[in-house]
Short mmCIF file of C-alpha atoms in Angstrom, two decimals:
data_model
loop_
_atom_site.label_atom_id
_atom_site.label_comp_id
_atom_site.label_asym_id
_atom_site.label_seq_id
_atom_site.Cartn_x
_atom_site.Cartn_y
_atom_site.Cartn_z
CA UNK A 143 -8.38 10.25 41.06
CA UNK A 144 -5.87 7.45 40.95
CA UNK A 145 -3.38 9.76 39.24
CA UNK A 146 -3.54 12.14 42.17
CA UNK A 147 -3.04 9.42 44.79
CA UNK A 148 -0.17 7.66 43.02
CA UNK A 149 3.32 9.19 42.64
CA UNK A 150 5.74 11.09 44.89
CA UNK A 151 3.43 13.62 46.50
CA UNK A 152 3.48 15.31 49.87
CA UNK A 153 0.25 14.78 51.78
CA UNK A 154 -1.49 17.00 54.31
CA UNK A 155 -4.65 17.13 56.36
CA UNK A 156 -6.48 20.14 54.92
CA UNK A 157 -9.58 22.29 55.23
CA UNK A 158 -12.24 23.25 52.68
CA UNK A 159 -10.04 26.09 51.40
CA UNK A 160 -7.21 23.71 50.49
CA UNK A 161 -4.75 24.87 53.17
CA UNK A 162 -2.01 22.44 54.22
CA UNK A 163 -2.73 22.16 57.95
CA UNK A 164 -0.70 19.15 59.04
CA UNK A 165 1.67 16.71 57.24
CA UNK A 166 0.35 13.15 57.13
CA UNK A 167 0.68 9.87 55.25
CA UNK A 168 -1.72 9.60 52.34
CA UNK A 169 -3.91 6.96 53.96
CA UNK A 170 -4.20 8.95 57.19
CA UNK A 171 -4.92 12.21 55.35
CA UNK A 172 -7.63 10.61 53.19
CA UNK A 173 -9.47 9.46 56.29
CA UNK A 174 -10.11 13.10 57.15
CA UNK A 175 -12.89 15.09 55.53
CA UNK A 176 -10.34 17.17 53.58
CA UNK A 177 -6.94 16.02 52.35
CA UNK A 178 -4.36 17.72 50.14
CA UNK A 179 -1.63 16.33 47.92
CA UNK A 180 1.20 18.56 46.67
CA UNK A 181 3.67 17.52 43.98
CA UNK A 182 5.88 18.81 41.18
CA UNK A 183 4.73 17.55 37.78
CA UNK A 184 6.01 17.74 34.16
CA UNK A 185 4.43 19.98 31.52
CA UNK A 186 2.88 16.93 29.83
CA UNK A 187 0.32 16.75 32.65
CA UNK A 188 -0.93 20.32 32.23
CA UNK A 189 -4.63 20.75 31.34
CA UNK A 190 -5.37 22.53 28.05
CA UNK A 191 -6.81 25.62 29.79
CA UNK A 192 -3.37 26.71 31.07
CA UNK A 193 -0.93 24.96 28.73
CA UNK A 194 -0.43 28.12 26.67
CA UNK A 195 0.85 30.07 29.67
CA UNK A 196 3.67 27.64 30.44
CA UNK A 197 7.29 28.66 30.02
CA UNK A 198 10.10 26.09 30.04
CA UNK A 199 11.76 28.00 32.90
CA UNK A 200 8.72 27.57 35.15
CA UNK A 201 8.36 25.01 37.91
CA UNK A 202 4.91 23.40 37.96
CA UNK A 203 3.24 22.59 41.25
CA UNK A 204 -0.03 20.68 41.34
CA UNK A 205 -2.26 20.61 44.42
CA UNK A 206 -5.24 18.26 44.58
CA UNK A 207 -7.90 18.74 47.23
CA UNK A 208 -9.95 15.73 48.28
CA UNK A 209 -13.25 15.80 50.12
CA UNK A 210 -14.26 12.55 51.78
CA UNK A 211 -11.69 10.74 49.64
CA UNK A 212 -13.00 12.16 46.34
CA UNK A 213 -11.15 14.75 44.27
CA UNK A 214 -12.96 18.09 44.39
CA UNK A 215 -10.47 20.63 43.02
CA UNK A 216 -7.06 21.02 41.38
CA UNK A 217 -4.80 23.99 41.82
CA UNK A 218 -1.89 24.69 39.47
CA UNK A 219 0.96 27.07 40.33
CA UNK A 220 3.76 28.19 37.99
CA UNK A 221 6.85 29.61 39.68
CA UNK A 222 9.78 31.26 37.88
CA UNK A 223 13.47 30.80 38.70
CA UNK A 224 13.20 33.52 41.37
CA UNK A 225 10.40 31.65 43.13
CA UNK A 226 7.73 34.18 42.15
CA UNK A 227 4.24 32.93 41.27
CA UNK A 228 3.48 33.57 37.60
CA UNK A 229 0.24 31.60 37.35
CA UNK A 230 -2.33 30.50 39.88
CA UNK A 231 -5.25 28.45 38.57
CA UNK A 232 -8.01 26.51 40.27
CA UNK A 233 -9.98 24.04 38.16
CA UNK A 234 -12.95 21.97 39.32
CA UNK A 235 -13.22 18.57 37.63
CA UNK A 236 -16.51 17.79 35.84
CA UNK A 237 -18.80 15.28 37.57
CA UNK A 238 -18.05 11.69 36.62
CA UNK A 239 -20.66 9.59 34.84
CA UNK A 240 -22.00 6.63 36.85
CA UNK A 241 -20.48 3.26 35.97
CA UNK A 242 -21.98 1.81 32.80
CA UNK A 243 -23.54 5.12 31.74
CA UNK A 244 -22.50 6.89 28.55
CA UNK A 245 -20.47 10.01 29.45
CA UNK A 246 -21.96 12.18 26.71
CA UNK A 247 -25.51 11.42 27.82
CA UNK A 248 -24.56 12.10 31.42
CA UNK A 249 -23.27 15.58 30.55
CA UNK A 250 -26.43 16.44 28.66
CA UNK A 251 -28.78 15.28 31.40
CA UNK A 252 -26.83 16.41 34.47
CA UNK A 253 -27.64 19.84 35.84
CA UNK A 254 -25.78 19.45 39.12
CA UNK A 255 -23.93 22.69 39.88
CA UNK A 256 -23.23 21.95 43.54
CA UNK A 257 -19.47 22.14 42.95
CA UNK A 258 -19.76 25.70 41.74
CA UNK A 259 -18.11 27.31 38.71
CA UNK A 260 -15.24 25.40 37.02
CA UNK A 261 -12.64 27.77 38.43
CA UNK A 262 -10.35 30.70 37.63
CA UNK A 263 -6.94 31.51 36.16
CA UNK A 264 -4.67 34.34 37.36
CA UNK A 265 -1.55 35.48 35.46
CA UNK A 266 1.17 37.57 37.13
CA UNK A 267 4.20 39.47 35.86
CA UNK A 268 7.67 39.61 37.39
CA UNK A 269 6.61 42.42 39.74
CA UNK A 270 3.93 40.21 41.37
CA UNK A 271 1.19 42.24 39.68
CA UNK A 272 -1.81 40.47 38.18
CA UNK A 273 -1.95 41.15 34.44
CA UNK A 274 -4.73 38.79 33.36
CA UNK A 275 -7.63 37.04 35.07
CA UNK A 276 -10.06 34.44 33.76
CA UNK A 277 -13.35 33.58 35.44
CA UNK A 278 -14.55 30.27 34.09
CA UNK A 279 -18.33 29.78 34.15
CA UNK A 280 -20.52 26.71 34.21
CA UNK A 281 -21.87 27.45 30.72
CA UNK A 282 -18.35 27.20 29.28
CA UNK A 283 -17.89 30.96 28.87
CA UNK A 284 -14.70 32.74 29.93
CA UNK A 285 -14.87 36.24 31.42
CA UNK A 286 -11.41 37.77 31.03
CA UNK A 287 -9.99 40.89 32.68
CA UNK A 288 -6.72 42.45 31.47
CA UNK A 289 -4.90 44.83 33.83
CA UNK A 290 -2.68 47.74 32.73
CA UNK A 291 -0.26 49.55 35.07
CA UNK A 292 1.90 52.66 35.12
CA UNK A 293 4.69 52.76 37.69
CA UNK A 294 3.06 49.68 39.28
CA UNK A 295 -0.23 51.56 39.79
CA UNK A 296 -3.37 50.19 38.15
CA UNK A 297 -4.65 52.61 35.50
CA UNK A 298 -6.96 50.51 33.31
CA UNK A 299 -8.81 47.20 33.14
CA UNK A 300 -10.48 45.72 30.07
CA UNK A 301 -13.20 43.08 30.45
CA UNK A 302 -14.40 40.78 27.70
CA UNK A 303 -16.52 37.64 27.48
CA UNK A 304 -15.74 34.61 25.34
CA UNK A 305 -18.72 32.36 24.59
CA UNK A 306 -17.90 28.83 23.37
CA UNK A 307 -19.17 27.62 19.99
CA UNK A 308 -22.48 25.79 19.76
CA UNK A 309 -24.26 23.77 17.09
CA UNK A 310 -25.83 26.98 15.77
CA UNK A 311 -23.06 29.57 16.26
CA UNK A 312 -19.29 29.92 16.20
CA UNK A 313 -17.25 31.14 19.15
CA UNK A 314 -18.14 34.70 20.14
CA UNK A 315 -15.91 37.25 21.89
CA UNK A 316 -17.61 40.36 23.30
CA UNK A 317 -15.75 43.42 24.54
CA UNK A 318 -17.81 44.32 27.61
CA UNK A 319 -16.31 47.42 29.21
CA UNK A 320 -13.13 49.31 30.05
CA UNK A 321 -12.50 50.85 33.47
CA UNK A 322 -10.14 53.82 33.80
CA UNK A 323 -8.78 54.49 37.30
CA UNK A 324 -8.05 58.04 38.43
CA UNK A 325 -5.90 58.93 41.47
CA UNK A 326 -5.14 61.97 43.57
CA UNK A 327 -1.60 63.27 43.82
CA UNK A 328 -1.33 61.27 47.04
CA UNK A 329 -2.01 58.07 45.03
CA UNK A 330 -5.42 57.40 46.62
CA UNK A 331 -8.20 56.26 44.31
CA UNK A 332 -10.32 59.27 43.29
CA UNK A 333 -12.62 57.89 40.62
CA UNK A 334 -13.35 55.15 38.09
CA UNK A 335 -14.62 55.84 34.59
CA UNK A 336 -16.35 52.86 32.97
CA UNK A 337 -16.94 52.75 29.20
CA UNK A 338 -19.34 50.10 27.89
CA UNK A 339 -18.68 48.47 24.51
CA UNK A 340 -21.66 46.18 24.06
CA UNK A 341 -25.17 45.48 25.28
CA UNK A 342 -24.32 43.36 28.32
CA UNK A 343 -27.05 41.79 30.49
CA UNK A 344 -27.44 43.87 33.66
CA UNK A 345 -26.72 40.96 35.99
CA UNK A 346 -23.09 40.90 34.82
CA UNK A 347 -22.48 44.43 36.10
CA UNK A 348 -21.42 43.48 39.60
CA UNK A 349 -19.09 46.35 40.44
CA UNK A 350 -21.58 49.02 41.57
CA UNK A 351 -23.85 46.49 43.29
CA UNK A 352 -20.98 44.89 45.19
CA UNK A 353 -19.81 48.16 46.74
CA UNK A 354 -23.25 49.53 47.54
CA UNK A 355 -24.17 46.27 49.26
CA UNK A 356 -21.54 46.70 51.98
CA UNK A 357 -24.19 47.63 54.54
CA UNK A 358 -26.61 44.83 53.70
CA UNK A 359 -26.55 41.84 56.08
CA UNK A 360 -27.37 38.45 54.68
CA UNK A 361 -30.67 38.08 56.54
CA UNK A 362 -32.26 41.25 55.17
CA UNK A 363 -33.80 39.63 52.09
CA UNK A 364 -37.43 40.16 52.94
CA UNK A 365 -39.91 41.36 50.36
CA UNK A 366 -37.34 42.54 47.87
CA UNK A 367 -34.29 40.83 46.48
CA UNK A 368 -31.05 42.48 47.57
CA UNK A 369 -30.79 46.24 47.60
CA UNK A 370 -34.32 47.45 46.83
CA UNK A 371 -34.49 45.75 43.44
CA UNK A 372 -38.00 47.13 42.86
CA UNK A 373 -37.40 50.72 43.92
CA UNK A 374 -34.23 51.22 41.82
CA UNK A 375 -34.41 48.30 39.41
CA UNK A 376 -34.86 50.48 36.32
CA UNK A 377 -31.87 52.60 37.34
CA UNK A 378 -29.53 49.59 37.25
CA UNK A 379 -30.96 48.21 33.99
CA UNK A 380 -30.80 51.55 32.11
CA UNK A 381 -27.15 52.13 32.89
CA UNK A 382 -26.25 54.40 29.94
CA UNK A 383 -23.18 54.31 27.71
CA UNK A 384 -20.66 55.58 30.26
CA UNK A 385 -20.46 55.58 34.05
CA UNK A 386 -18.09 57.66 36.19
CA UNK A 387 -17.54 56.72 39.84
CA UNK A 388 -15.98 58.92 42.49
CA UNK A 389 -14.65 57.44 45.72
CA UNK A 390 -13.22 58.63 49.00
CA UNK A 391 -9.88 57.70 50.55
CA UNK A 392 -11.37 54.44 51.86
CA UNK A 393 -12.54 53.31 48.43
CA UNK A 394 -16.23 53.89 49.18
CA UNK A 395 -18.27 55.05 46.17
CA UNK A 396 -19.60 58.56 46.76
CA UNK A 397 -21.19 59.26 43.38
CA UNK A 398 -22.11 57.28 40.29
CA UNK A 399 -22.81 59.50 37.28
CA UNK A 400 -24.32 58.04 34.11
CA UNK A 401 -23.96 59.47 30.60
CA UNK A 402 -25.68 58.76 27.28
CA UNK A 403 -23.98 58.33 23.91
CA UNK A 404 -23.93 62.11 23.43
CA UNK A 405 -21.97 62.36 26.71
CA UNK A 406 -24.92 64.06 28.41
CA UNK A 407 -25.67 63.28 32.06
CA UNK A 408 -28.58 60.85 32.43
CA UNK A 409 -28.60 60.87 36.20
CA UNK A 410 -26.50 60.56 39.33
CA UNK A 411 -26.48 58.38 42.42
CA UNK A 412 -25.14 59.97 45.61
CA UNK A 413 -24.22 57.73 48.54
CA UNK A 414 -23.90 58.79 52.17
CA UNK A 415 -21.78 56.61 54.49
CA UNK A 416 -21.12 56.22 58.19
CA UNK A 417 -18.01 54.11 58.72
CA UNK A 418 -18.60 50.98 56.61
CA UNK A 419 -22.41 51.31 56.60
CA UNK A 420 -24.29 53.06 53.84
CA UNK A 421 -26.85 55.48 55.26
CA UNK A 422 -28.64 56.68 52.13
CA UNK A 423 -28.72 56.32 48.36
CA UNK A 424 -30.06 59.31 46.40
CA UNK A 425 -30.91 59.01 42.68
CA UNK A 426 -31.55 62.23 40.73
CA UNK A 427 -32.35 62.28 37.01
CA UNK A 428 -34.24 65.37 35.89
CA UNK A 429 -37.56 65.30 37.74
CA UNK A 430 -36.94 61.74 38.92
CA UNK A 431 -35.86 62.10 42.56
CA UNK A 432 -35.68 58.91 44.67
CA UNK A 433 -34.10 58.44 48.06
CA UNK A 434 -33.40 55.30 50.11
CA UNK A 435 -32.52 55.65 53.80
CA UNK A 436 -31.23 52.89 56.09
CA UNK A 437 -31.06 52.38 59.85
CA UNK A 438 -28.98 49.86 61.83
CA UNK A 439 -28.97 48.42 65.33
CA UNK A 440 -26.04 48.40 67.78
CA UNK A 441 -24.73 45.16 66.23
CA UNK A 442 -24.55 46.79 62.80
CA UNK A 443 -27.45 44.82 61.28
CA UNK A 444 -29.78 46.72 59.01
CA UNK A 445 -33.15 47.13 60.72
CA UNK A 446 -35.06 49.57 58.55
CA UNK A 447 -35.26 50.84 54.99
CA UNK A 448 -37.35 53.80 53.80
CA UNK A 449 -38.08 54.67 50.15
CA UNK A 450 -38.99 58.23 49.17
CA UNK A 451 -40.19 59.54 45.81
CA UNK A 452 -39.74 63.33 45.46
CA UNK A 453 -39.57 63.61 49.23
CA UNK A 454 -42.75 61.60 49.89
CA UNK A 455 -42.53 58.28 51.74
CA UNK A 456 -43.73 55.40 49.52
CA UNK A 457 -42.46 52.27 51.25
CA UNK A 458 -40.84 51.15 54.48
CA UNK A 459 -39.40 47.81 55.55
CA UNK A 460 -38.71 47.14 59.22
CA UNK A 461 -37.04 44.06 60.72
CA UNK A 462 -38.88 42.64 63.72
CA UNK A 463 -37.10 39.51 64.93
CA UNK A 464 -37.24 36.83 62.23
CA UNK A 465 -39.78 38.80 60.19
CA UNK A 466 -39.75 41.82 57.89
CA UNK A 467 -42.73 44.15 57.93
CA UNK A 468 -43.31 45.99 54.66
CA UNK A 469 -45.63 49.01 54.60
CA UNK A 470 -46.71 50.79 51.43
CA UNK A 471 -47.83 54.44 51.42
CA UNK A 472 -49.91 56.67 49.14
CA UNK A 473 -49.44 60.42 49.55
CA UNK A 474 -47.59 59.71 52.78
CA UNK A 475 -50.43 57.61 54.32
CA UNK A 476 -50.02 53.85 55.01
CA UNK A 477 -52.39 51.79 52.86
CA UNK A 478 -51.01 48.24 52.85
CA UNK A 479 -48.94 46.16 55.24
CA UNK A 480 -47.32 42.77 54.46
CA UNK A 481 -45.43 40.40 56.73
CA UNK A 482 -42.52 38.43 55.27
CA UNK A 483 -40.66 35.50 56.76
CA UNK A 484 -37.63 33.82 55.15
CA UNK A 485 -38.37 35.71 51.94
CA UNK A 486 -42.02 34.58 51.75
CA UNK A 487 -45.13 36.67 52.32
CA UNK A 488 -47.17 35.15 55.13
CA UNK A 489 -49.85 37.84 55.52
CA UNK A 490 -51.15 41.04 53.97
CA UNK A 491 -53.68 43.58 55.20
CA UNK A 492 -55.11 46.89 54.06
CA UNK A 493 -54.73 49.86 56.40
CA UNK A 494 -57.46 52.43 56.91
CA UNK A 495 -56.02 55.62 58.25
CA UNK A 496 -57.06 59.23 58.47
CA UNK A 497 -55.12 61.81 56.44
CA UNK A 498 -52.07 62.85 58.40
CA UNK A 499 -52.21 59.85 60.71
CA UNK A 500 -48.84 58.44 61.69
CA UNK A 501 -47.94 54.80 61.03
#
């Protein structure tokens, strides 16, 4: 930390995002919750993670963000002679060992991840287009995405994962998947074709989940974890060898078609949207026919979810104030009702109903 405070740096009062809000002397800035120092540094001070991207023609800018007087993050920016950003990297320093404690033992015993992942690295070309991205993870792995363009339009991305060496194994590099982007003649995104190259754990496949979760508010966690994990969990795990996405002019995914290694269709997800809210998700794979429908209130918060299997209602979740009420059905009749609050089940009761009785 002393290295960041000493030297000819410009100081600012900042916010948690590291924005320079107001110039200030270092002592005044460090009295605030967030302070930022900005300075030009020589290449000798570059960390090893980005040293290989440095070019002698680049100007190096280092920004150090302090929180309550303690360094919390370093940002490195390379600019070429034209002033264009060629590298933008954010690195989080590892937690320091307490005084008198052996650093190696501290690393082994510490499991504090409150600072979040170690950071990211973005590489740009002379046209201000990102050509390479690194997502640095707490376990030391590096998820890398390479971007390919034609006439400045993105046509392909390749994602791979580098796992650091351990006592038992050498460094491993896995090619995860390649995404091919297809456009209409008006240059709007029409579809994305994803080819998988290895057996990747399902939780790394964030692209389809991220888009389909647009309509899910943060408080709708209830009995199931994010986007009906029980009702469609097997669909996301058994993803196939190839996935083709089609989108509309607003970038919303309309269909997600999955293929096996013989390039035969395994199944298809069809999404129905209203503005930025997803109204239904329909999965069809042979005789497997599952439908999820959503309802929202005037504020846009999701208030109800209904799960159908071959057209028969099996489950419904309804938001009632701070609680979620989950009802399970057999042959269309309610049989079990559970009340959830803050993600925990607080009550459960069986329902006795006559055939054809409404819930």
